PDB file of C-alpha atoms and ligand atoms in Angstrom:
ATOM      1  CA  UNK A   1     -29.942  47.983  31.561  1.00  0.00           C
ATOM      2  CA  UNK A   2     -32.502  44.653  30.941  1.00  0.00           C
ATOM      3  CA  UNK A   3     -31.155  41.635  30.657  1.00  0.00           C
ATOM      4  CA  UNK A   4     -31.392  39.434  27.276  1.00  0.00           C
ATOM      5  CA  UNK A   5     -30.109  36.119  27.785  1.00  0.00           C
ATOM      6  CA  UNK A   6     -30.736  32.882  25.762  1.00  0.00           C
ATOM      7  CA  UNK A   7     -31.041  29.091  26.594  1.00  0.00           C
ATOM      8  CA  UNK A   8     -27.928  27.768  23.657  1.00  0.00           C
ATOM      9  CA  UNK A   9     -27.587  24.013  23.112  1.00  0.00           C
ATOM     10  CA  UNK A  10     -27.132  23.116  26.773  1.00  0.00           C
ATOM     11  CA  UNK A  11     -26.580  27.007  28.179  1.00  0.00           C
ATOM     12  CA  UNK A  12     -27.488  30.283  29.271  1.00  0.00           C
ATOM     13  CA  UNK A  13     -25.185  32.614  26.853  1.00  0.00           C
ATOM     14  CA  UNK A  14     -26.629  36.498  25.902  1.00  0.00           C
ATOM     15  CA  UNK A  15     -28.614  36.264  23.257  1.00  0.00           C
ATOM     16  CA  UNK A  16     -26.427  38.375  21.347  1.00  0.00           C
ATOM     17  CA  UNK A  17     -23.788  35.381  21.454  1.00  0.00           C
ATOM     18  CA  UNK A  18     -26.657  33.039  20.050  1.00  0.00           C
ATOM     19  CA  UNK A  19     -25.012  32.725  16.765  1.00  0.00           C
ATOM     20  CA  UNK A  20     -25.566  29.884  14.253  1.00  0.00           C
ATOM     21  CA  UNK A  21     -23.659  29.048  11.090  1.00  0.00           C
ATOM     22  CA  UNK A  22     -25.201  29.963   7.571  1.00  0.00           C
ATOM     23  CA  UNK A  23     -24.961  26.444   6.693  1.00  0.00           C
ATOM     24  CA  UNK A  24     -26.559  24.933   9.656  1.00  0.00           C
ATOM     25  CA  UNK A  25     -29.580  22.653   8.083  1.00  0.00           C
ATOM     26  CA  UNK A  26     -32.474  24.360   9.325  1.00  0.00           C
ATOM     27  CA  UNK A  27     -31.405  27.935   8.295  1.00  0.00           C
ATOM     28  CA  UNK A  28     -31.390  26.493   4.430  1.00  0.00           C
ATOM     29  CA  UNK A  29     -34.462  24.001   4.914  1.00  0.00           C
ATOM     30  CA  UNK A  30     -36.693  24.659   7.328  1.00  0.00           C
ATOM     31  CA  UNK A  31     -36.074  21.912   9.316  1.00  0.00           C
ATOM     32  CA  UNK A  32     -37.076  22.929  13.056  1.00  0.00           C
ATOM     33  CA  UNK A  33     -39.728  23.119  14.757  1.00  0.00           C
ATOM     34  CA  UNK A  34     -41.460  25.759  17.606  1.00  0.00           C
ATOM     35  CA  UNK A  35     -43.302  26.650  19.913  1.00  0.00           C
ATOM     36  CA  UNK A  36     -44.715  30.171  21.108  1.00  0.00           C
ATOM     37  CA  UNK A  37     -45.892  30.624  24.899  1.00  0.00           C
ATOM     38  CA  UNK A  38     -46.787  33.630  26.650  1.00  0.00           C
ATOM     39  CA  UNK A  39     -45.903  35.323  29.852  1.00  0.00           C
ATOM     40  CA  UNK A  40     -48.362  37.242  31.761  1.00  0.00           C
ATOM     41  CA  UNK A  41     -47.120  39.581  34.149  1.00  0.00           C
ATOM     42  CA  UNK A  42     -49.342  40.439  36.976  1.00  0.00           C
ATOM     43  CA  UNK A  43     -48.592  43.368  38.960  1.00  0.00           C
ATOM     44  CA  UNK A  44     -50.769  43.190  42.402  1.00  0.00           C
ATOM     45  CA  UNK A  45     -48.812  39.942  42.739  1.00  0.00           C
ATOM     46  CA  UNK A  46     -45.271  41.309  41.290  1.00  0.00           C
ATOM     47  CA  UNK A  47     -45.942  37.815  39.361  1.00  0.00           C
ATOM     48  CA  UNK A  48     -44.591  36.134  36.227  1.00  0.00           C
ATOM     49  CA  UNK A  49     -47.286  33.707  34.895  1.00  0.00           C
ATOM     50  CA  UNK A  50     -46.248  31.206  32.029  1.00  0.00           C
ATOM     51  CA  UNK A  51     -49.230  29.903  30.527  1.00  0.00           C
ATOM     52  CA  UNK A  52     -49.895  25.984  30.123  1.00  0.00           C
ATOM     53  CA  UNK A  53     -46.233  25.616  29.707  1.00  0.00           C
ATOM     54  CA  UNK A  54     -45.891  21.463  30.009  1.00  0.00           C
ATOM     55  CA  UNK A  55     -48.726  21.304  27.104  1.00  0.00           C
ATOM     56  CA  UNK A  56     -46.611  23.408  24.663  1.00  0.00           C
ATOM     57  CA  UNK A  57     -43.486  21.446  25.539  1.00  0.00           C
ATOM     58  CA  UNK A  58     -45.209  18.091  25.364  1.00  0.00           C
ATOM     59  CA  UNK A  59     -46.992  19.762  21.420  1.00  0.00           C
ATOM     60  CA  UNK A  60     -42.714  20.449  20.627  1.00  0.00           C
ATOM     61  CA  UNK A  61     -41.677  17.069  21.686  1.00  0.00           C
ATOM     62  CA  UNK A  62     -44.809  15.552  18.988  1.00  0.00           C
ATOM     63  CA  UNK A  63     -43.787  17.840  16.185  1.00  0.00           C
ATOM     64  CA  UNK A  64     -40.206  16.980  17.233  1.00  0.00           C
ATOM     65  CA  UNK A  65     -41.176  13.200  16.367  1.00  0.00           C
ATOM     66  CA  UNK A  66     -42.145  14.209  12.666  1.00  0.00           C
ATOM     67  CA  UNK A  67     -39.681  15.357  11.665  1.00  0.00           C
ATOM     68  CA  UNK A  68     -37.115  13.072  13.726  1.00  0.00           C
ATOM     69  CA  UNK A  69     -35.592  15.626  16.130  1.00  0.00           C
ATOM     70  CA  UNK A  70     -35.292  15.086  19.945  1.00  0.00           C
ATOM     71  CA  UNK A  71     -36.007  17.092  22.505  1.00  0.00           C
ATOM     72  CA  UNK A  72     -32.145  17.516  24.543  1.00  0.00           C
ATOM     73  CA  UNK A  73     -34.639  17.526  27.640  1.00  0.00           C
ATOM     74  CA  UNK A  74     -38.251  15.764  29.305  1.00  0.00           C
ATOM     75  CA  UNK A  75     -40.755  18.025  29.582  1.00  0.00           C
ATOM     76  CA  UNK A  76     -40.392  18.491  33.190  1.00  0.00           C
ATOM     77  CA  UNK A  77     -36.743  19.820  32.896  1.00  0.00           C
ATOM     78  CA  UNK A  78     -37.501  22.142  29.455  1.00  0.00           C
ATOM     79  CA  UNK A  79     -39.670  23.953  31.579  1.00  0.00           C
ATOM     80  CA  UNK A  80     -37.256  23.794  35.021  1.00  0.00           C
ATOM     81  CA  UNK A  81     -34.780  25.707  32.159  1.00  0.00           C
ATOM     82  CA  UNK A  82     -37.408  28.191  30.736  1.00  0.00           C
ATOM     83  CA  UNK A  83     -38.111  29.446  34.571  1.00  0.00           C
ATOM     84  CA  UNK A  84     -34.475  29.688  34.780  1.00  0.00           C
ATOM     85  CA  UNK A  85     -34.216  31.142  32.084  1.00  0.00           C
ATOM     86  CA  UNK A  86     -36.788  34.259  32.838  1.00  0.00           C
ATOM     87  CA  UNK A  87     -34.806  34.449  36.280  1.00  0.00           C
ATOM     88  CA  UNK A  88     -32.432  35.287  34.490  1.00  0.00           C
ATOM     89  CA  UNK A  89     -34.112  38.265  32.535  1.00  0.00           C
ATOM     90  CA  UNK A  90     -35.948  38.894  35.170  1.00  0.00           C
ATOM     91  CA  UNK A  91     -39.224  40.955  32.893  1.00  0.00           C
ATOM     92  CA  UNK A  92     -41.536  43.003  34.756  1.00  0.00           C
ATOM     93  CA  UNK A  93     -44.237  43.162  31.899  1.00  0.00           C
ATOM     94  CA  UNK A  94     -45.801  40.469  29.637  1.00  0.00           C
ATOM     95  CA  UNK A  95     -43.541  38.010  27.512  1.00  0.00           C
ATOM     96  CA  UNK A  96     -43.345  35.831  24.643  1.00  0.00           C
ATOM     97  CA  UNK A  97     -41.175  32.697  24.735  1.00  0.00           C
ATOM     98  CA  UNK A  98     -40.035  30.512  21.912  1.00  0.00           C
ATOM     99  CA  UNK A  99     -38.751  27.455  22.146  1.00  0.00           C
ATOM    100  CA  UNK A 100     -37.218  26.050  19.266  1.00  0.00           C
ATOM    101  CA  UNK A 101     -35.578  22.697  18.277  1.00  0.00           C
ATOM    102  CA  UNK A 102     -33.803  22.365  14.932  1.00  0.00           C
ATOM    103  CA  UNK A 103     -31.325  20.425  12.406  1.00  0.00           C
ATOM    104  CA  UNK A 104     -27.982  22.332  13.537  1.00  0.00           C
ATOM    105  CA  UNK A 105     -25.714  20.063  10.918  1.00  0.00           C
ATOM    106  CA  UNK A 106     -23.569  22.406   8.302  1.00  0.00           C
ATOM    107  CA  UNK A 107     -24.188  20.248   5.621  1.00  0.00           C
ATOM    108  CA  UNK A 108     -25.558  20.131   2.187  1.00  0.00           C
ATOM    109  CA  UNK A 109     -28.290  17.796   1.704  1.00  0.00           C
ATOM    110  CA  UNK A 110     -31.961  17.681   1.902  1.00  0.00           C
ATOM    111  CA  UNK A 111     -32.690  14.733   4.191  1.00  0.00           C
ATOM    112  CA  UNK A 112     -34.121  14.427   7.966  1.00  0.00           C
ATOM    113  CA  UNK A 113     -32.068  11.526   9.183  1.00  0.00           C
ATOM    114  CA  UNK A 114     -28.343  11.277   9.988  1.00  0.00           C
ATOM    115  CA  UNK A 115     -28.407  14.573  11.245  1.00  0.00           C
ATOM    116  CA  UNK A 116     -27.311  16.615  14.871  1.00  0.00           C
ATOM    117  CA  UNK A 117     -30.513  18.449  16.676  1.00  0.00           C
ATOM    118  CA  UNK A 118     -29.970  21.615  18.443  1.00  0.00           C
ATOM    119  CA  UNK A 119     -32.097  23.303  21.377  1.00  0.00           C
ATOM    120  CA  UNK A 120     -32.205  27.046  21.772  1.00  0.00           C
ATOM    121  CA  UNK A 121     -34.970  29.443  24.074  1.00  0.00           C
ATOM    122  CA  UNK A 122     -35.106  32.831  23.486  1.00  0.00           C
ATOM    123  CA  UNK A 123     -37.547  35.864  25.075  1.00  0.00           C
ATOM    124  CA  UNK A 124     -39.109  38.893  24.091  1.00  0.00           C
ATOM    125  CA  UNK A 125     -41.387  41.591  25.367  1.00  0.00           C
ATOM    126  CA  UNK A 126     -45.186  41.217  23.802  1.00  0.00           C
ATOM    127  CA  UNK A 127     -47.933  42.943  23.438  1.00  0.00           C
ATOM    128  CA  UNK A 128     -51.057  42.772  21.372  1.00  0.00           C
ATOM    129  CA  UNK A 129     -50.723  40.504  18.478  1.00  0.00           C
ATOM    130  CA  UNK A 130     -53.587  41.248  16.073  1.00  0.00           C
ATOM    131  CA  UNK A 131     -53.926  44.567  16.982  1.00  0.00           C
ATOM    132  CA  UNK A 132     -57.481  45.532  15.279  1.00  0.00           C
ATOM    133  CA  UNK A 133     -59.475  47.561  17.793  1.00  0.00           C
ATOM    134  CA  UNK A 134     -62.999  46.534  17.315  1.00  0.00           C
ATOM    135  CA  UNK A 135     -61.852  43.407  15.456  1.00  0.00           C
ATOM    136  CA  UNK A 136     -60.991  41.896  12.901  1.00  0.00           C
ATOM    137  CA  UNK A 137     -60.759  42.022   8.914  1.00  0.00           C
ATOM    138  CA  UNK A 138     -60.228  38.862   7.357  1.00  0.00           C
ATOM    139  CA  UNK A 139     -60.154  37.537   4.181  1.00  0.00           C
ATOM    140  CA  UNK A 140     -60.413  34.514   2.815  1.00  0.00           C
ATOM    141  CA  UNK A 141     -56.661  33.398   1.566  1.00  0.00           C
ATOM    142  CA  UNK A 142     -55.911  32.232  -2.712  1.00  0.00           C
ATOM    143  CA  UNK A 143     -53.312  29.895  -0.833  1.00  0.00           C
ATOM    144  CA  UNK A 144     -54.567  26.790   0.735  1.00  0.00           C
ATOM    145  CA  UNK A 145     -53.404  25.321   4.046  1.00  0.00           C
ATOM    146  CA  UNK A 146     -50.479  22.738   3.375  1.00  0.00           C
ATOM    147  CA  UNK A 147     -51.458  19.316   3.758  1.00  0.00           C
ATOM    148  CA  UNK A 148     -50.995  16.349   5.708  1.00  0.00           C
ATOM    149  CA  UNK A 149     -49.161  14.674   3.394  1.00  0.00           C
ATOM    150  CA  UNK A 150     -47.293  18.088   1.758  1.00  0.00           C
ATOM    151  CA  UNK A 151     -46.452  18.531   5.259  1.00  0.00           C
ATOM    152  CA  UNK A 152     -48.149  18.000   8.774  1.00  0.00           C
ATOM    153  CA  UNK A 153     -50.029  20.790   9.777  1.00  0.00           C
ATOM    154  CA  UNK A 154     -50.302  19.300  13.280  1.00  0.00           C
ATOM    155  CA  UNK A 155     -46.370  20.109  13.564  1.00  0.00           C
ATOM    156  CA  UNK A 156     -45.296  23.319  14.291  1.00  0.00           C
ATOM    157  CA  UNK A 157     -42.560  23.371  11.888  1.00  0.00           C
ATOM    158  CA  UNK A 158     -40.548  26.256  11.395  1.00  0.00           C
ATOM    159  CA  UNK A 159     -40.746  25.539   7.447  1.00  0.00           C
ATOM    160  CA  UNK A 160     -44.552  25.688   7.508  1.00  0.00           C
ATOM    161  CA  UNK A 161     -44.685  29.571   8.259  1.00  0.00           C
ATOM    162  CA  UNK A 162     -44.191  30.106   4.316  1.00  0.00           C
ATOM    163  CA  UNK A 163     -47.922  29.171   3.631  1.00  0.00           C
ATOM    164  CA  UNK A 164     -49.258  31.534   7.112  1.00  0.00           C
ATOM    165  CA  UNK A 165     -46.157  34.308   5.444  1.00  0.00           C
ATOM    166  CA  UNK A 166     -48.006  33.957   2.049  1.00  0.00           C
ATOM    167  CA  UNK A 167     -51.253  34.172   3.322  1.00  0.00           C
ATOM    168  CA  UNK A 168     -50.870  37.399   5.991  1.00  0.00           C
ATOM    169  CA  UNK A 169     -48.722  38.816   3.619  1.00  0.00           C
ATOM    170  CA  UNK A 170     -51.186  38.502   1.037  1.00  0.00           C
ATOM    171  CA  UNK A 171     -54.110  40.149   3.128  1.00  0.00           C
ATOM    172  CA  UNK A 172     -52.015  42.356   4.518  1.00  0.00           C
ATOM    173  CA  UNK A 173     -51.384  44.108   0.687  1.00  0.00           C
ATOM    174  CA  UNK A 174     -55.089  43.820   0.203  1.00  0.00           C
ATOM    175  CA  UNK A 175     -55.753  45.952   3.315  1.00  0.00           C
ATOM    176  CA  UNK A 176     -56.596  43.157   5.735  1.00  0.00           C
ATOM    177  CA  UNK A 177     -55.410  41.317   8.894  1.00  0.00           C
ATOM    178  CA  UNK A 178     -55.989  38.362   8.896  1.00  0.00           C
ATOM    179  CA  UNK A 179     -56.065  35.316   6.193  1.00  0.00           C
ATOM    180  CA  UNK A 180     -57.820  32.671   6.814  1.00  0.00           C
ATOM    181  CA  UNK A 181     -56.892  29.404   4.810  1.00  0.00           C
ATOM    182  CA  UNK A 182     -58.776  26.699   3.536  1.00  0.00           C
ATOM    183  CA  UNK A 183     -58.294  22.623   3.313  1.00  0.00           C
ATOM    184  CA  UNK A 184     -57.782  21.744  -0.494  1.00  0.00           C
ATOM    185  CA  UNK A 185     -61.314  20.338  -0.443  1.00  0.00           C
ATOM    186  CA  UNK A 186     -62.404  24.376   0.099  1.00  0.00           C
ATOM    187  CA  UNK A 187     -63.192  23.668   4.089  1.00  0.00           C
ATOM    188  CA  UNK A 188     -62.038  26.072   6.458  1.00  0.00           C
ATOM    189  CA  UNK A 189     -58.751  25.485   7.875  1.00  0.00           C
ATOM    190  CA  UNK A 190     -56.922  28.016  10.045  1.00  0.00           C
ATOM    191  CA  UNK A 191     -55.365  31.795   9.804  1.00  0.00           C
ATOM    192  CA  UNK A 192     -52.181  32.354   9.543  1.00  0.00           C
ATOM    193  CA  UNK A 193     -51.450  31.906  12.894  1.00  0.00           C
ATOM    194  CA  UNK A 194     -54.033  31.302  14.576  1.00  0.00           C
ATOM    195  CA  UNK A 195     -57.311  28.735  14.747  1.00  0.00           C
ATOM    196  CA  UNK A 196     -60.871  29.933  14.008  1.00  0.00           C
ATOM    197  CA  UNK A 197     -63.925  29.575  16.110  1.00  0.00           C
ATOM    198  CA  UNK A 198     -67.609  30.255  14.744  1.00  0.00           C
ATOM    199  CA  UNK A 199     -70.901  30.739  16.754  1.00  0.00           C
ATOM    200  CA  UNK A 200     -74.102  29.705  15.632  1.00  0.00           C
ATOM    201  CA  UNK A 201     -77.676  27.778  16.759  1.00  0.00           C
ATOM    202  CA  UNK A 202     -75.928  28.283  20.684  1.00  0.00           C
ATOM    203  CA  UNK A 203     -72.703  25.872  19.822  1.00  0.00           C
ATOM    204  CA  UNK A 204     -69.366  26.936  18.723  1.00  0.00           C
ATOM    205  CA  UNK A 205     -68.044  25.057  15.911  1.00  0.00           C
ATOM    206  CA  UNK A 206     -64.359  24.290  14.787  1.00  0.00           C
ATOM    207  CA  UNK A 207     -62.470  22.467  12.059  1.00  0.00           C
ATOM    208  CA  UNK A 208     -61.795  19.361  13.662  1.00  0.00           C
ATOM    209  CA  UNK A 209     -58.125  17.862  13.720  1.00  0.00           C
ATOM    210  CA  UNK A 210     -58.469  16.117  10.237  1.00  0.00           C
ATOM    211  CA  UNK A 211     -58.379  20.178   8.768  1.00  0.00           C
ATOM    212  CA  UNK A 212     -55.064  20.756   8.385  1.00  0.00           C
ATOM    213  CA  UNK A 213     -54.429  22.634  11.521  1.00  0.00           C
ATOM    214  CA  UNK A 214     -52.359  23.318  14.480  1.00  0.00           C
ATOM    215  CA  UNK A 215     -54.546  21.810  17.523  1.00  0.00           C
ATOM    216  CA  UNK A 216     -53.771  24.787  19.409  1.00  0.00           C
ATOM    217  CA  UNK A 217     -53.590  25.346  23.277  1.00  0.00           C
ATOM    218  CA  UNK A 218     -55.684  28.176  23.216  1.00  0.00           C
ATOM    219  CA  UNK A 219     -58.302  25.826  21.415  1.00  0.00           C
ATOM    220  CA  UNK A 220     -58.648  23.952  23.546  1.00  0.00           C
ATOM    221  CA  UNK A 221     -58.360  26.307  26.308  1.00  0.00           C
ATOM    222  CA  UNK A 222     -61.227  28.158  24.893  1.00  0.00           C
ATOM    223  CA  UNK A 223     -63.618  24.422  24.474  1.00  0.00           C
ATOM    224  CA  UNK A 224     -62.334  23.822  27.908  1.00  0.00           C
ATOM    225  CA  UNK A 225     -64.143  27.379  29.216  1.00  0.00           C
ATOM    226  CA  UNK A 226     -66.794  27.529  27.454  1.00  0.00           C
ATOM    227  CA  UNK A 227     -68.518  23.782  28.060  1.00  0.00           C
ATOM    228  CA  UNK A 228     -67.427  24.570  32.051  1.00  0.00           C
ATOM    229  CA  UNK A 229     -68.406  28.337  32.273  1.00  0.00           C
ATOM    230  CA  UNK A 230     -70.781  28.900  30.467  1.00  0.00           C
ATOM    231  CA  UNK A 231     -72.585  25.742  28.968  1.00  0.00           C
ATOM    232  CA  UNK A 232     -71.207  25.972  25.614  1.00  0.00           C
ATOM    233  CA  UNK A 233     -70.588  22.824  23.756  1.00  0.00           C
ATOM    234  CA  UNK A 234     -68.057  22.914  20.999  1.00  0.00           C
ATOM    235  CA  UNK A 235     -68.920  20.856  17.601  1.00  0.00           C
ATOM    236  CA  UNK A 236     -65.623  20.224  15.639  1.00  0.00           C
ATOM    237  CA  UNK A 237     -66.510  19.496  12.428  1.00  0.00           C
ATOM    238  CA  UNK A 238     -66.151  20.369   8.497  1.00  0.00           C
ATOM    239  CA  UNK A 239     -67.070  23.761   7.581  1.00  0.00           C
ATOM    240  CA  UNK A 240     -67.678  25.915   4.972  1.00  0.00           C
ATOM    241  CA  UNK A 241     -66.744  28.957   4.294  1.00  0.00           C
ATOM    242  CA  UNK A 242     -69.915  30.687   3.359  1.00  0.00           C
ATOM    243  CA  UNK A 243     -71.062  29.427   6.970  1.00  0.00           C
ATOM    244  CA  UNK A 244     -68.353  31.773   8.259  1.00  0.00           C
ATOM    245  CA  UNK A 245     -70.241  34.710   6.809  1.00  0.00           C
ATOM    246  CA  UNK A 246     -73.571  33.935   8.350  1.00  0.00           C
ATOM    247  CA  UNK A 247     -72.503  33.265  11.526  1.00  0.00           C
ATOM    248  CA  UNK A 248     -73.783  35.252  15.032  1.00  0.00           C
ATOM    249  CA  UNK A 249     -69.505  35.359  15.921  1.00  0.00           C
ATOM    250  CA  UNK A 250     -66.298  34.499  14.533  1.00  0.00           C
ATOM    251  CA  UNK A 251     -62.989  34.734  16.581  1.00  0.00           C
ATOM    252  CA  UNK A 252     -59.306  33.805  16.121  1.00  0.00           C
ATOM    253  CA  UNK A 253     -57.338  31.754  18.763  1.00  0.00           C
ATOM    254  CA  UNK A 254     -53.775  31.189  19.376  1.00  0.00           C
ATOM    255  CA  UNK A 255     -51.181  31.938  21.980  1.00  0.00           C
ATOM    256  CA  UNK A 256     -50.586  35.104  19.708  1.00  0.00           C
ATOM    257  CA  UNK A 257     -53.632  36.225  19.090  1.00  0.00           C
ATOM    258  CA  UNK A 258     -55.411  35.111  22.414  1.00  0.00           C
ATOM    259  CA  UNK A 259     -59.059  35.576  21.713  1.00  0.00           C
ATOM    260  CA  UNK A 260     -59.117  37.667  18.903  1.00  0.00           C
ATOM    261  CA  UNK A 261     -62.624  39.044  17.609  1.00  0.00           C
ATOM    262  CA  UNK A 262     -63.118  38.840  13.853  1.00  0.00           C
ATOM    263  CA  UNK A 263     -65.266  42.154  12.417  1.00  0.00           C
ATOM    264  CA  UNK A 264     -65.784  41.236   8.624  1.00  0.00           C
ATOM    265  CA  UNK A 265     -64.816  38.282   6.561  1.00  0.00           C
ATOM    266  CA  UNK A 266     -64.610  38.879   2.677  1.00  0.00           C
ATOM    267  CA  UNK A 267     -65.953  42.270   2.802  1.00  0.00           C
ATOM    268  CA  UNK A 268     -69.243  40.571   4.470  1.00  0.00           C
ATOM    269  CA  UNK A 269     -69.924  41.900   8.400  1.00  0.00           C
ATOM    270  CA  UNK A 270     -69.711  39.054  10.946  1.00  0.00           C
ATOM    271  CA  UNK A 271     -73.030  39.526  13.503  1.00  0.00           C
ATOM    272  CA  UNK A 272     -73.369  43.021  13.952  1.00  0.00           C
ATOM    273  CA  UNK A 273     -69.886  44.485  13.254  1.00  0.00           C
ATOM    274  CA  UNK A 274     -68.200  44.695  16.437  1.00  0.00           C
ATOM    275  CA  UNK A 275     -67.050  42.480  19.289  1.00  0.00           C
ATOM    276  CA  UNK A 276     -69.846  39.365  20.084  1.00  0.00           C
ATOM    277  CA  UNK A 277     -71.575  39.195  23.710  1.00  0.00           C
ATOM    278  CA  UNK A 278     -69.722  35.342  23.615  1.00  0.00           C
ATOM    279  CA  UNK A 279     -66.326  36.240  22.789  1.00  0.00           C
ATOM    280  CA  UNK A 280     -66.287  39.334  25.009  1.00  0.00           C
ATOM    281  CA  UNK A 281     -67.350  36.855  27.700  1.00  0.00           C
ATOM    282  CA  UNK A 282     -64.813  33.910  26.680  1.00  0.00           C
ATOM    283  CA  UNK A 283     -61.970  37.080  26.504  1.00  0.00           C
ATOM    284  CA  UNK A 284     -62.973  38.319  29.894  1.00  0.00           C
ATOM    285  CA  UNK A 285     -62.416  34.883  31.020  1.00  0.00           C
ATOM    286  CA  UNK A 286     -59.479  33.967  29.742  1.00  0.00           C
ATOM    287  CA  UNK A 287     -58.104  36.987  30.697  1.00  0.00           C
ATOM    288  CA  UNK A 288     -58.776  36.694  34.337  1.00  0.00           C
ATOM    289  CA  UNK A 289     -57.339  32.941  33.911  1.00  0.00           C
ATOM    290  CA  UNK A 290     -54.212  33.698  32.012  1.00  0.00           C
ATOM    291  CA  UNK A 291     -52.844  36.118  35.019  1.00  0.00           C
ATOM    292  CA  UNK A 292     -53.568  33.777  37.178  1.00  0.00           C
ATOM    293  CA  UNK A 293     -57.033  35.016  38.818  1.00  0.00           C
ATOM    294  CA  UNK A 294     -58.883  31.854  38.439  1.00  0.00           C
ATOM    295  CA  UNK A 295     -58.170  29.422  41.323  1.00  0.00           C
ATOM    296  CA  UNK A 296     -59.965  27.003  39.391  1.00  0.00           C
ATOM    297  CA  UNK A 297     -57.505  26.929  36.265  1.00  0.00           C
ATOM    298  CA  UNK A 298     -54.340  27.888  38.640  1.00  0.00           C
ATOM    299  CA  UNK A 299     -52.430  24.713  36.977  1.00  0.00           C
ATOM    300  CA  UNK A 300     -52.690  26.170  34.147  1.00  0.00           C
ATOM    301  CA  UNK A 301     -50.426  28.928  35.350  1.00  0.00           C
ATOM    302  CA  UNK A 302     -47.155  29.014  36.296  1.00  0.00           C
ATOM    303  CA  UNK A 303     -45.315  31.203  38.486  1.00  0.00           C
ATOM    304  CA  UNK A 304     -41.685  32.230  37.698  1.00  0.00           C
ATOM    305  CA  UNK A 305     -40.688  34.260  40.747  1.00  0.00           C
ATOM    306  CA  UNK A 306     -40.528  33.271  44.006  1.00  0.00           C
ATOM    307  CA  UNK A 307     -43.947  34.124  45.749  1.00  0.00           C
ATOM    308  CA  UNK A 308     -43.535  37.559  46.719  1.00  0.00           C
ATOM    309  CA  UNK A 309     -44.599  38.848  50.363  1.00  0.00           C
ATOM    310  CA  UNK A 310     -47.984  41.021  48.820  1.00  0.00           C
ATOM    311  CA  UNK A 311     -48.503  38.324  46.802  1.00  0.00           C
ATOM    312  CA  UNK A 312     -52.691  37.393  46.830  1.00  0.00           C
ATOM    313  CA  UNK A 313     -54.249  34.393  45.865  1.00  0.00           C
ATOM    314  CA  UNK A 314     -56.537  34.823  43.124  1.00  0.00           C
TER     315      UNK A 314
HETATM  316  N1  PMP B   1     -52.466  27.728  14.162  1.00  0.00           N
HETATM  317  C1  PMP B   1     -51.262  28.035  13.395  1.00  0.00           C
HETATM  318  C2  PMP B   1     -50.952  27.804  12.363  1.00  0.00           C
HETATM  319  C3  PMP B   1     -50.672  28.626  14.509  1.00  0.00           C
HETATM  320  O1  PMP B   1     -49.247  29.466  14.224  1.00  0.00           O
HETATM  321  C4  PMP B   1     -50.990  28.745  15.957  1.00  0.00           C
HETATM  322  C5  PMP B   1     -50.224  29.530  17.336  1.00  0.00           C
HETATM  323  N2  PMP B   1     -49.649  28.523  17.812  1.00  0.00           N
HETATM  324  C6  PMP B   1     -52.429  28.314  16.501  1.00  0.00           C
HETATM  325  C7  PMP B   1     -52.712  27.587  15.163  1.00  0.00           C
HETATM  326  C8  PMP B   1     -52.903  29.041  17.788  1.00  0.00           C
HETATM  327  O2  PMP B   1     -51.472  27.061  18.539  1.00  0.00           O
HETATM  328  P1  PMP B   1     -51.746  27.979  20.664  1.00  0.00           P
HETATM  329  O3  PMP B   1     -53.033  28.730  20.815  1.00  0.00           O
HETATM  330  O4  PMP B   1     -51.196  26.854  20.603  1.00  0.00           O
HETATM  331  O5  PMP B   1     -50.997  29.302  20.274  1.00  0.00           O
END
């Protein structure tokens, strides 16, 4: 049987025992923050690589500062705990890791102060998130992205995902794969769980940090590999919705979505309608990097298991 342990308020316990009360503050008010980290199985090396784990815990700490939630440990210690949890579960496939920091007090009352903080991590097997062969079909959502003065999107707040869920459900029930949300002033913000890039005139363009986006770790990865590996610059600026329609290529980035090509937006074909050549190149580089096959970027990949005798350095 596959082990399924969780880390729950300081202890490793079977997932089935990691339970919260229905009175938990976060359950009632959405007052938590979380991360999604991918672990990539490298079958040749029999190794599981966790992609940019310290950056994820760094972002979790920043989300926590916005919500007034203190993490129980340093980033280094949380990375160590995560590795131990995965070793206990011992997966031999791609996984998703979900750390969550939350208001655990069992009280009635909307606030962020004078509440106790909780912390948990669980893991699950994980494959493709957006499974749209040949590119996904997107729509512009009728739901606007939460504004920084409403709920700050730069913090990965549990409650924010109501905004994302409204947009995603609207998109899917209307026959699309994913929603692209605009800011209140009508600029492109992001997908329900992804950042967005367009490629036009030899440069990548992506909304800047003041466009109510989560500053994605995959976004930062793509900006770096486009520059270092392909010599392609990324411009961070406000983007009009109509620019997406005329771009040569559009793609989404995220831990879950990885690099997902966009084939269609609002029933208009993007570029040639398939996977654009640059998107394909970025995907190839990205998938090599995340499985620990690019020595240059090996520091982004944390190995979980003790190095096996058959392990080869990439
Ligand atoms: N925006 C939103 C709303 C998200 O949920 C995610 C996924 N975490 C992203 C962007 C992409 O962030 P990352 O690349 O760090 O996963």
